[in-house]
């Protein structure tokens, strides 16, 4: 019996299920994916709808179409989903890669020593201390992310360097019982400096995506500030946009928090 999909828009639902099949490791990178006919039979939908679902996954960079051969799971590119917070390890494993983390720096910083954009974003008291964490994230041994983070110590007491080599998100939620409510992000294209390129094993001036973010716990309390660099040849950023139903939802661009 087909795994029926009964609500509109049908191809969105088909896309979601097919996307899950890619991310849960059911298909290895480079492996041939379902055909239109197989998708139609599996979900009880038309081949035209199956084609539309496949085309959407190709445009997201999860699949690639090879003329005369078929559709294959794309290899070698990590996916950054702008709609939710997902750990680096989950993203890497979904792409069929082995994740690793190198902790490059870990130490306490007094509020008086922080740059103004960080102090303002975290809304710190004058007597607070933050923990500075610098990490390099690798996929299959290749550096892909360079991360600089300031974490409020009062919410994560007794944090050790050895703790942050694994998923920070899991650490915050499991050990400290914090509800991570989300993050505000500003994304822009940048060129890597000489020092950044050296760490990421790239060339000075190579393209990267910079994300400056403030993470929040319940009640809108800021928990961390981070500046993260994603290698431009290793990452694709993805989002799904809906229609604007209220003109008041359109906001003017805001200035970014920049390094000083």
C-alpha positions as a Markdown table, in Angstrom:
| # | Residue | x | y | z |
|---|---|---|---|---|
| 1 | Unk | 0.0 | 0.0 | 0.0 |
| 2 | Unk | 1.5 | 3.4 | -0.9 |
| 3 | Unk | 2.5 | 5.8 | 1.9 |
| 4 | Unk | -0.3 | 8.1 | 1.0 |
| 5 | Unk | -0.2 | 11.9 | 1.3 |
| 6 | Unk | -3.6 | 13.4 | 1.5 |
| 7 | Unk | -3.3 | 17.1 | 2.1 |
| 8 | Unk | -2.3 | 20.1 | 0.0 |
| 9 | Unk | 0.2 | 21.2 | -1.0 |
| 10 | Unk | 1.1 | 17.6 | -1.8 |
| 11 | Unk | 4.5 | 18.2 | -3.2 |
| 12 | Unk | 5.6 | 20.1 | -0.1 |
| 13 | Unk | 4.7 | 17.1 | 2.0 |
| 14 | Unk | 6.5 | 14.7 | -0.4 |
| 15 | Unk | 9.5 | 17.0 | -0.3 |
| 16 | Unk | 9.6 | 16.9 | 3.5 |
| 17 | Unk | 9.5 | 13.1 | 3.6 |
| 18 | Unk | 12.1 | 12.8 | 0.9 |
| 19 | Unk | 14.3 | 15.4 | 2.6 |
| 20 | Unk | 14.1 | 13.3 | 5.8 |
| 21 | Unk | 15.2 | 10.2 | 3.9 |
| 22 | Unk | 18.3 | 12.1 | 2.7 |
| 23 | Unk | 19.2 | 13.5 | 6.2 |
| 24 | Unk | 18.6 | 10.3 | 8.2 |
| 25 | Unk | 21.3 | 8.5 | 6.2 |
| 26 | Unk | 18.9 | 6.3 | 4.2 |
| 27 | Unk | 20.9 | 7.4 | 1.1 |
| 28 | Unk | 24.7 | 7.8 | 1.1 |
| 29 | Unk | 26.2 | 10.8 | -0.7 |
| 30 | Unk | 26.6 | 10.0 | -4.4 |
| 31 | Unk | 23.9 | 7.3 | -4.3 |
| 32 | Unk | 21.1 | 7.2 | -6.8 |
| 33 | Unk | 17.9 | 8.5 | -5.4 |
| 34 | Unk | 14.3 | 7.5 | -6.0 |
| 35 | Unk | 12.9 | 7.9 | -9.5 |
| 36 | Unk | 9.7 | 9.9 | -10.2 |
| 37 | Unk | 7.9 | 6.6 | -10.7 |
| 38 | Unk | 9.1 | 5.2 | -7.4 |
| 39 | Unk | 8.1 | 8.4 | -5.6 |
| 40 | Unk | 4.7 | 8.3 | -7.2 |
| 41 | Unk | 4.1 | 4.7 | -6.2 |
| 42 | Unk | 5.4 | 5.2 | -2.7 |
| 43 | Unk | 3.3 | 8.3 | -1.9 |
| 44 | Unk | 0.3 | 7.7 | -4.2 |
| 45 | Unk | 1.0 | 10.9 | -6.2 |
| 46 | Unk | 1.3 | 11.8 | -9.8 |
| 47 | Unk | 4.6 | 11.7 | -11.6 |
| 48 | Unk | 4.2 | 15.5 | -12.3 |
| 49 | Unk | 4.0 | 16.1 | -8.5 |
| 50 | Unk | 6.9 | 13.8 | -7.9 |
| 51 | Unk | 8.9 | 15.7 | -10.4 |
| 52 | Unk | 8.1 | 19.0 | -8.7 |
| 53 | Unk | 9.2 | 17.5 | -5.3 |
| 54 | Unk | 12.5 | 16.3 | -6.8 |
| 55 | Unk | 13.1 | 19.7 | -8.5 |
| 56 | Unk | 12.7 | 21.4 | -5.1 |
| 57 | Unk | 15.3 | 19.2 | -3.5 |
| 58 | Unk | 17.7 | 19.8 | -6.5 |
| 59 | Unk | 17.3 | 23.5 | -6.0 |
| 60 | Unk | 18.1 | 23.2 | -2.3 |
| 61 | Unk | 21.3 | 21.5 | -3.2 |
| 62 | Unk | 20.4 | 18.1 | -1.6 |
| 63 | Unk | 20.2 | 16.3 | -4.9 |
| 64 | Unk | 21.7 | 16.7 | -8.3 |
| 65 | Unk | 20.3 | 15.6 | -11.7 |
| 66 | Unk | 22.6 | 13.8 | -14.2 |
| 67 | Unk | 21.2 | 13.9 | -17.7 |
| 68 | Unk | 20.4 | 10.4 | -19.0 |
| 69 | Unk | 21.3 | 8.8 | -15.7 |
| 70 | Unk | 19.0 | 10.0 | -12.9 |
| 71 | Unk | 18.9 | 11.9 | -9.7 |
| 72 | Unk | 21.7 | 11.4 | -7.1 |
| 73 | Unk | 22.3 | 12.5 | -3.5 |
| 74 | Unk | 24.7 | 15.4 | -3.7 |
| 75 | Unk | 28.0 | 14.9 | -1.9 |
| 76 | Unk | 30.5 | 17.3 | -0.4 |
| 77 | Unk | 28.2 | 20.2 | 0.6 |
| 78 | Unk | 26.9 | 20.9 | 4.1 |
| 79 | Unk | 23.4 | 22.3 | 4.4 |
| 80 | Unk | 22.6 | 25.2 | 6.8 |
| 81 | Unk | 18.8 | 25.4 | 7.4 |
| 82 | Unk | 17.9 | 28.9 | 8.3 |
| 83 | Unk | 14.6 | 27.8 | 9.8 |
| 84 | Unk | 15.9 | 26.0 | 12.9 |
| 85 | Unk | 18.8 | 25.4 | 15.2 |
| 86 | Unk | 20.5 | 22.1 | 14.2 |
| 87 | Unk | 23.8 | 21.0 | 15.6 |
| 88 | Unk | 26.9 | 20.8 | 13.4 |
| 89 | Unk | 27.3 | 17.1 | 14.1 |
| 90 | Unk | 23.7 | 16.4 | 12.8 |
| 91 | Unk | 24.3 | 18.4 | 9.7 |
| 92 | Unk | 27.6 | 16.7 | 8.9 |
| 93 | Unk | 26.3 | 13.2 | 9.5 |
| 94 | Unk | 23.3 | 14.0 | 7.4 |
| 95 | Unk | 25.7 | 14.8 | 4.6 |
| 96 | Unk | 27.5 | 11.5 | 5.1 |
| 97 | Unk | 30.5 | 13.1 | 6.7 |
| 98 | Unk | 32.4 | 12.5 | 10.0 |
| 99 | Unk | 32.3 | 15.6 | 12.2 |
| 100 | Unk | 35.1 | 16.7 | 14.6 |
| 101 | Unk | 35.8 | 19.7 | 16.7 |
| 102 | Unk | 39.1 | 21.4 | 17.7 |
| 103 | Unk | 38.9 | 23.8 | 20.7 |
| 104 | Unk | 41.4 | 26.6 | 19.9 |
| 105 | Unk | 40.7 | 28.8 | 22.8 |
| 106 | Unk | 38.8 | 28.7 | 26.1 |
| 107 | Unk | 39.1 | 31.3 | 28.9 |
| 108 | Unk | 37.1 | 33.8 | 31.1 |
| 109 | Unk | 36.7 | 37.4 | 30.0 |
| 110 | Unk | 35.6 | 40.3 | 32.2 |
| 111 | Unk | 32.8 | 42.5 | 31.0 |
| 112 | Unk | 35.2 | 45.5 | 30.9 |
| 113 | Unk | 37.4 | 43.7 | 28.4 |
| 114 | Unk | 34.6 | 43.0 | 25.9 |
| 115 | Unk | 33.9 | 45.0 | 22.8 |
| 116 | Unk | 30.9 | 47.2 | 23.0 |
| 117 | Unk | 28.7 | 45.3 | 20.4 |
| 118 | Unk | 29.1 | 42.1 | 22.5 |
| 119 | Unk | 28.3 | 43.9 | 25.8 |
| 120 | Unk | 25.2 | 45.5 | 24.4 |
| 121 | Unk | 24.0 | 42.4 | 22.7 |
| 122 | Unk | 24.3 | 40.2 | 25.9 |
| 123 | Unk | 22.9 | 43.0 | 28.2 |
| 124 | Unk | 25.6 | 42.1 | 30.8 |
| 125 | Unk | 25.8 | 43.4 | 34.4 |
| 126 | Unk | 29.1 | 45.1 | 35.2 |
| 127 | Unk | 30.2 | 42.3 | 37.6 |
| 128 | Unk | 29.5 | 39.4 | 35.1 |
| 129 | Unk | 32.1 | 37.2 | 33.5 |
| 130 | Unk | 31.7 | 35.5 | 30.1 |
| 131 | Unk | 33.5 | 32.5 | 28.7 |
| 132 | Unk | 35.3 | 32.9 | 25.4 |
| 133 | Unk | 35.3 | 29.8 | 23.2 |
| 134 | Unk | 37.0 | 29.5 | 19.8 |
| 135 | Unk | 36.4 | 26.3 | 17.9 |
| 136 | Unk | 37.2 | 24.9 | 14.5 |
| 137 | Unk | 34.7 | 22.4 | 13.1 |
| 138 | Unk | 35.8 | 19.8 | 10.6 |
| 139 | Unk | 33.9 | 17.5 | 8.3 |
| 140 | Unk | 35.9 | 14.4 | 7.1 |
| 141 | Unk | 39.0 | 16.1 | 8.4 |
| 142 | Unk | 38.5 | 19.3 | 6.4 |
| 143 | Unk | 38.0 | 22.6 | 8.3 |
| 144 | Unk | 34.7 | 24.1 | 7.3 |
| 145 | Unk | 33.6 | 26.4 | 10.2 |
| 146 | Unk | 35.6 | 28.8 | 12.4 |
| 147 | Unk | 33.6 | 29.9 | 15.5 |
| 148 | Unk | 34.2 | 32.7 | 18.0 |
| 149 | Unk | 31.7 | 32.6 | 20.9 |
| 150 | Unk | 31.0 | 34.5 | 24.2 |
| 151 | Unk | 28.9 | 32.6 | 26.7 |
| 152 | Unk | 27.4 | 34.0 | 29.8 |
| 153 | Unk | 29.0 | 32.2 | 32.7 |
| 154 | Unk | 26.2 | 32.7 | 35.2 |
| 155 | Unk | 24.0 | 30.3 | 33.2 |
| 156 | Unk | 26.8 | 27.8 | 32.6 |
| 157 | Unk | 28.8 | 27.5 | 35.8 |
| 158 | Unk | 31.9 | 25.3 | 36.1 |
| 159 | Unk | 32.1 | 24.9 | 32.3 |
| 160 | Unk | 35.4 | 23.3 | 31.3 |
| 161 | Unk | 37.4 | 23.3 | 28.1 |
| 162 | Unk | 36.9 | 19.6 | 27.7 |
| 163 | Unk | 33.1 | 20.1 | 27.8 |
| 164 | Unk | 33.0 | 22.2 | 24.6 |
| 165 | Unk | 34.5 | 19.7 | 22.2 |
| 166 | Unk | 31.1 | 18.1 | 21.7 |
| 167 | Unk | 27.7 | 19.7 | 20.9 |
| 168 | Unk | 27.3 | 22.9 | 22.8 |
| 169 | Unk | 23.6 | 22.8 | 22.2 |
| 170 | Unk | 23.3 | 19.4 | 23.8 |
| 171 | Unk | 25.5 | 20.6 | 26.7 |
| 172 | Unk | 23.2 | 23.6 | 27.4 |
| 173 | Unk | 20.0 | 21.6 | 27.2 |
| 174 | Unk | 21.1 | 18.4 | 28.9 |
| 175 | Unk | 23.5 | 19.5 | 31.7 |
| 176 | Unk | 22.3 | 23.0 | 32.4 |
| 177 | Unk | 18.6 | 22.4 | 31.7 |
| 178 | Unk | 18.4 | 25.5 | 29.6 |
| 179 | Unk | 15.6 | 26.0 | 27.1 |
| 180 | Unk | 17.3 | 27.5 | 24.0 |
| 181 | Unk | 14.5 | 29.5 | 22.5 |
| 182 | Unk | 16.2 | 30.6 | 19.3 |
| 183 | Unk | 18.7 | 33.0 | 17.9 |
| 184 | Unk | 18.8 | 36.3 | 16.0 |
| 185 | Unk | 21.2 | 36.1 | 13.1 |
| 186 | Unk | 22.8 | 38.5 | 10.6 |
| 187 | Unk | 24.3 | 36.9 | 7.6 |
| 188 | Unk | 26.7 | 38.5 | 5.1 |
| 189 | Unk | 29.2 | 37.5 | 2.5 |
| 190 | Unk | 32.9 | 38.2 | 3.5 |
| 191 | Unk | 36.4 | 37.6 | 2.3 |
| 192 | Unk | 38.7 | 35.6 | 4.6 |
| 193 | Unk | 41.6 | 37.4 | 6.1 |
| 194 | Unk | 45.1 | 35.9 | 6.0 |
| 195 | Unk | 44.8 | 34.5 | 9.5 |
| 196 | Unk | 41.2 | 33.1 | 9.0 |
| 197 | Unk | 42.2 | 31.5 | 5.7 |
| 198 | Unk | 45.2 | 29.8 | 7.3 |
| 199 | Unk | 43.0 | 28.2 | 10.0 |
| 200 | Unk | 40.4 | 27.1 | 7.5 |
| 201 | Unk | 43.0 | 25.8 | 5.0 |
| 202 | Unk | 41.8 | 28.3 | 2.4 |
| 203 | Unk | 43.3 | 31.2 | 0.5 |
| 204 | Unk | 43.3 | 34.8 | 1.7 |
| 205 | Unk | 40.4 | 36.6 | 0.0 |
| 206 | Unk | 38.4 | 33.4 | -0.5 |
| 207 | Unk | 34.6 | 33.7 | -0.1 |
| 208 | Unk | 33.0 | 32.9 | 3.2 |
| 209 | Unk | 29.6 | 33.4 | 4.9 |
| 210 | Unk | 29.7 | 35.2 | 8.2 |
| 211 | Unk | 26.9 | 34.7 | 10.7 |
| 212 | Unk | 26.8 | 37.0 | 13.7 |
| 213 | Unk | 24.2 | 35.7 | 16.2 |
| 214 | Unk | 22.7 | 36.2 | 19.6 |
| 215 | Unk | 21.2 | 33.1 | 21.2 |
| 216 | Unk | 18.4 | 33.3 | 23.6 |
| 217 | Unk | 16.9 | 31.2 | 26.4 |
| 218 | Unk | 13.3 | 31.5 | 27.7 |
| 219 | Unk | 12.0 | 35.0 | 28.3 |
| 220 | Unk | 14.2 | 36.5 | 25.7 |
| 221 | Unk | 17.3 | 36.4 | 27.9 |
| 222 | Unk | 20.5 | 36.5 | 25.8 |
| 223 | Unk | 22.8 | 33.6 | 26.5 |
| 224 | Unk | 25.6 | 33.8 | 23.9 |
| 225 | Unk | 27.1 | 36.0 | 21.2 |
| 226 | Unk | 28.9 | 34.5 | 18.3 |
| 227 | Unk | 30.7 | 35.3 | 15.1 |
| 228 | Unk | 31.0 | 32.2 | 12.8 |
| 229 | Unk | 32.7 | 31.8 | 9.5 |
| 230 | Unk | 31.5 | 29.2 | 7.0 |
| 231 | Unk | 33.7 | 28.3 | 4.1 |
| 232 | Unk | 32.0 | 29.3 | 0.9 |
| 233 | Unk | 32.9 | 26.2 | -1.0 |
| 234 | Unk | 31.6 | 23.9 | 1.8 |
| 235 | Unk | 28.2 | 25.3 | 2.8 |
| 236 | Unk | 24.9 | 26.2 | 1.3 |
| 237 | Unk | 22.3 | 28.3 | 3.2 |
| 238 | Unk | 18.7 | 27.3 | 2.7 |
| 239 | Unk | 15.4 | 28.7 | 3.6 |
| 240 | Unk | 11.7 | 28.5 | 2.6 |
| 241 | Unk | 9.9 | 31.7 | 2.2 |
| 242 | Unk | 6.1 | 32.2 | 2.4 |
| 243 | Unk | 4.1 | 35.2 | 1.1 |
| 244 | Unk | 4.0 | 38.4 | 3.0 |
| 245 | Unk | 0.4 | 38.8 | 4.2 |
| 246 | Unk | 0.9 | 42.1 | 6.1 |
| 247 | Unk | 3.1 | 44.9 | 4.7 |
| 248 | Unk | 4.1 | 45.8 | 8.3 |
| 249 | Unk | 6.1 | 42.6 | 8.3 |
| 250 | Unk | 8.6 | 44.2 | 6.0 |
| 251 | Unk | 11.4 | 45.8 | 8.0 |
| 252 | Unk | 14.3 | 48.0 | 6.9 |
| 253 | Unk | 17.7 | 46.4 | 7.0 |
| 254 | Unk | 19.5 | 46.7 | 10.3 |
| 255 | Unk | 23.2 | 47.3 | 10.8 |
| 256 | Unk | 25.4 | 44.4 | 11.5 |
| 257 | Unk | 27.6 | 43.9 | 14.6 |
| 258 | Unk | 31.1 | 44.1 | 13.3 |
| 259 | Unk | 34.5 | 43.1 | 14.6 |
| 260 | Unk | 36.6 | 46.0 | 15.9 |
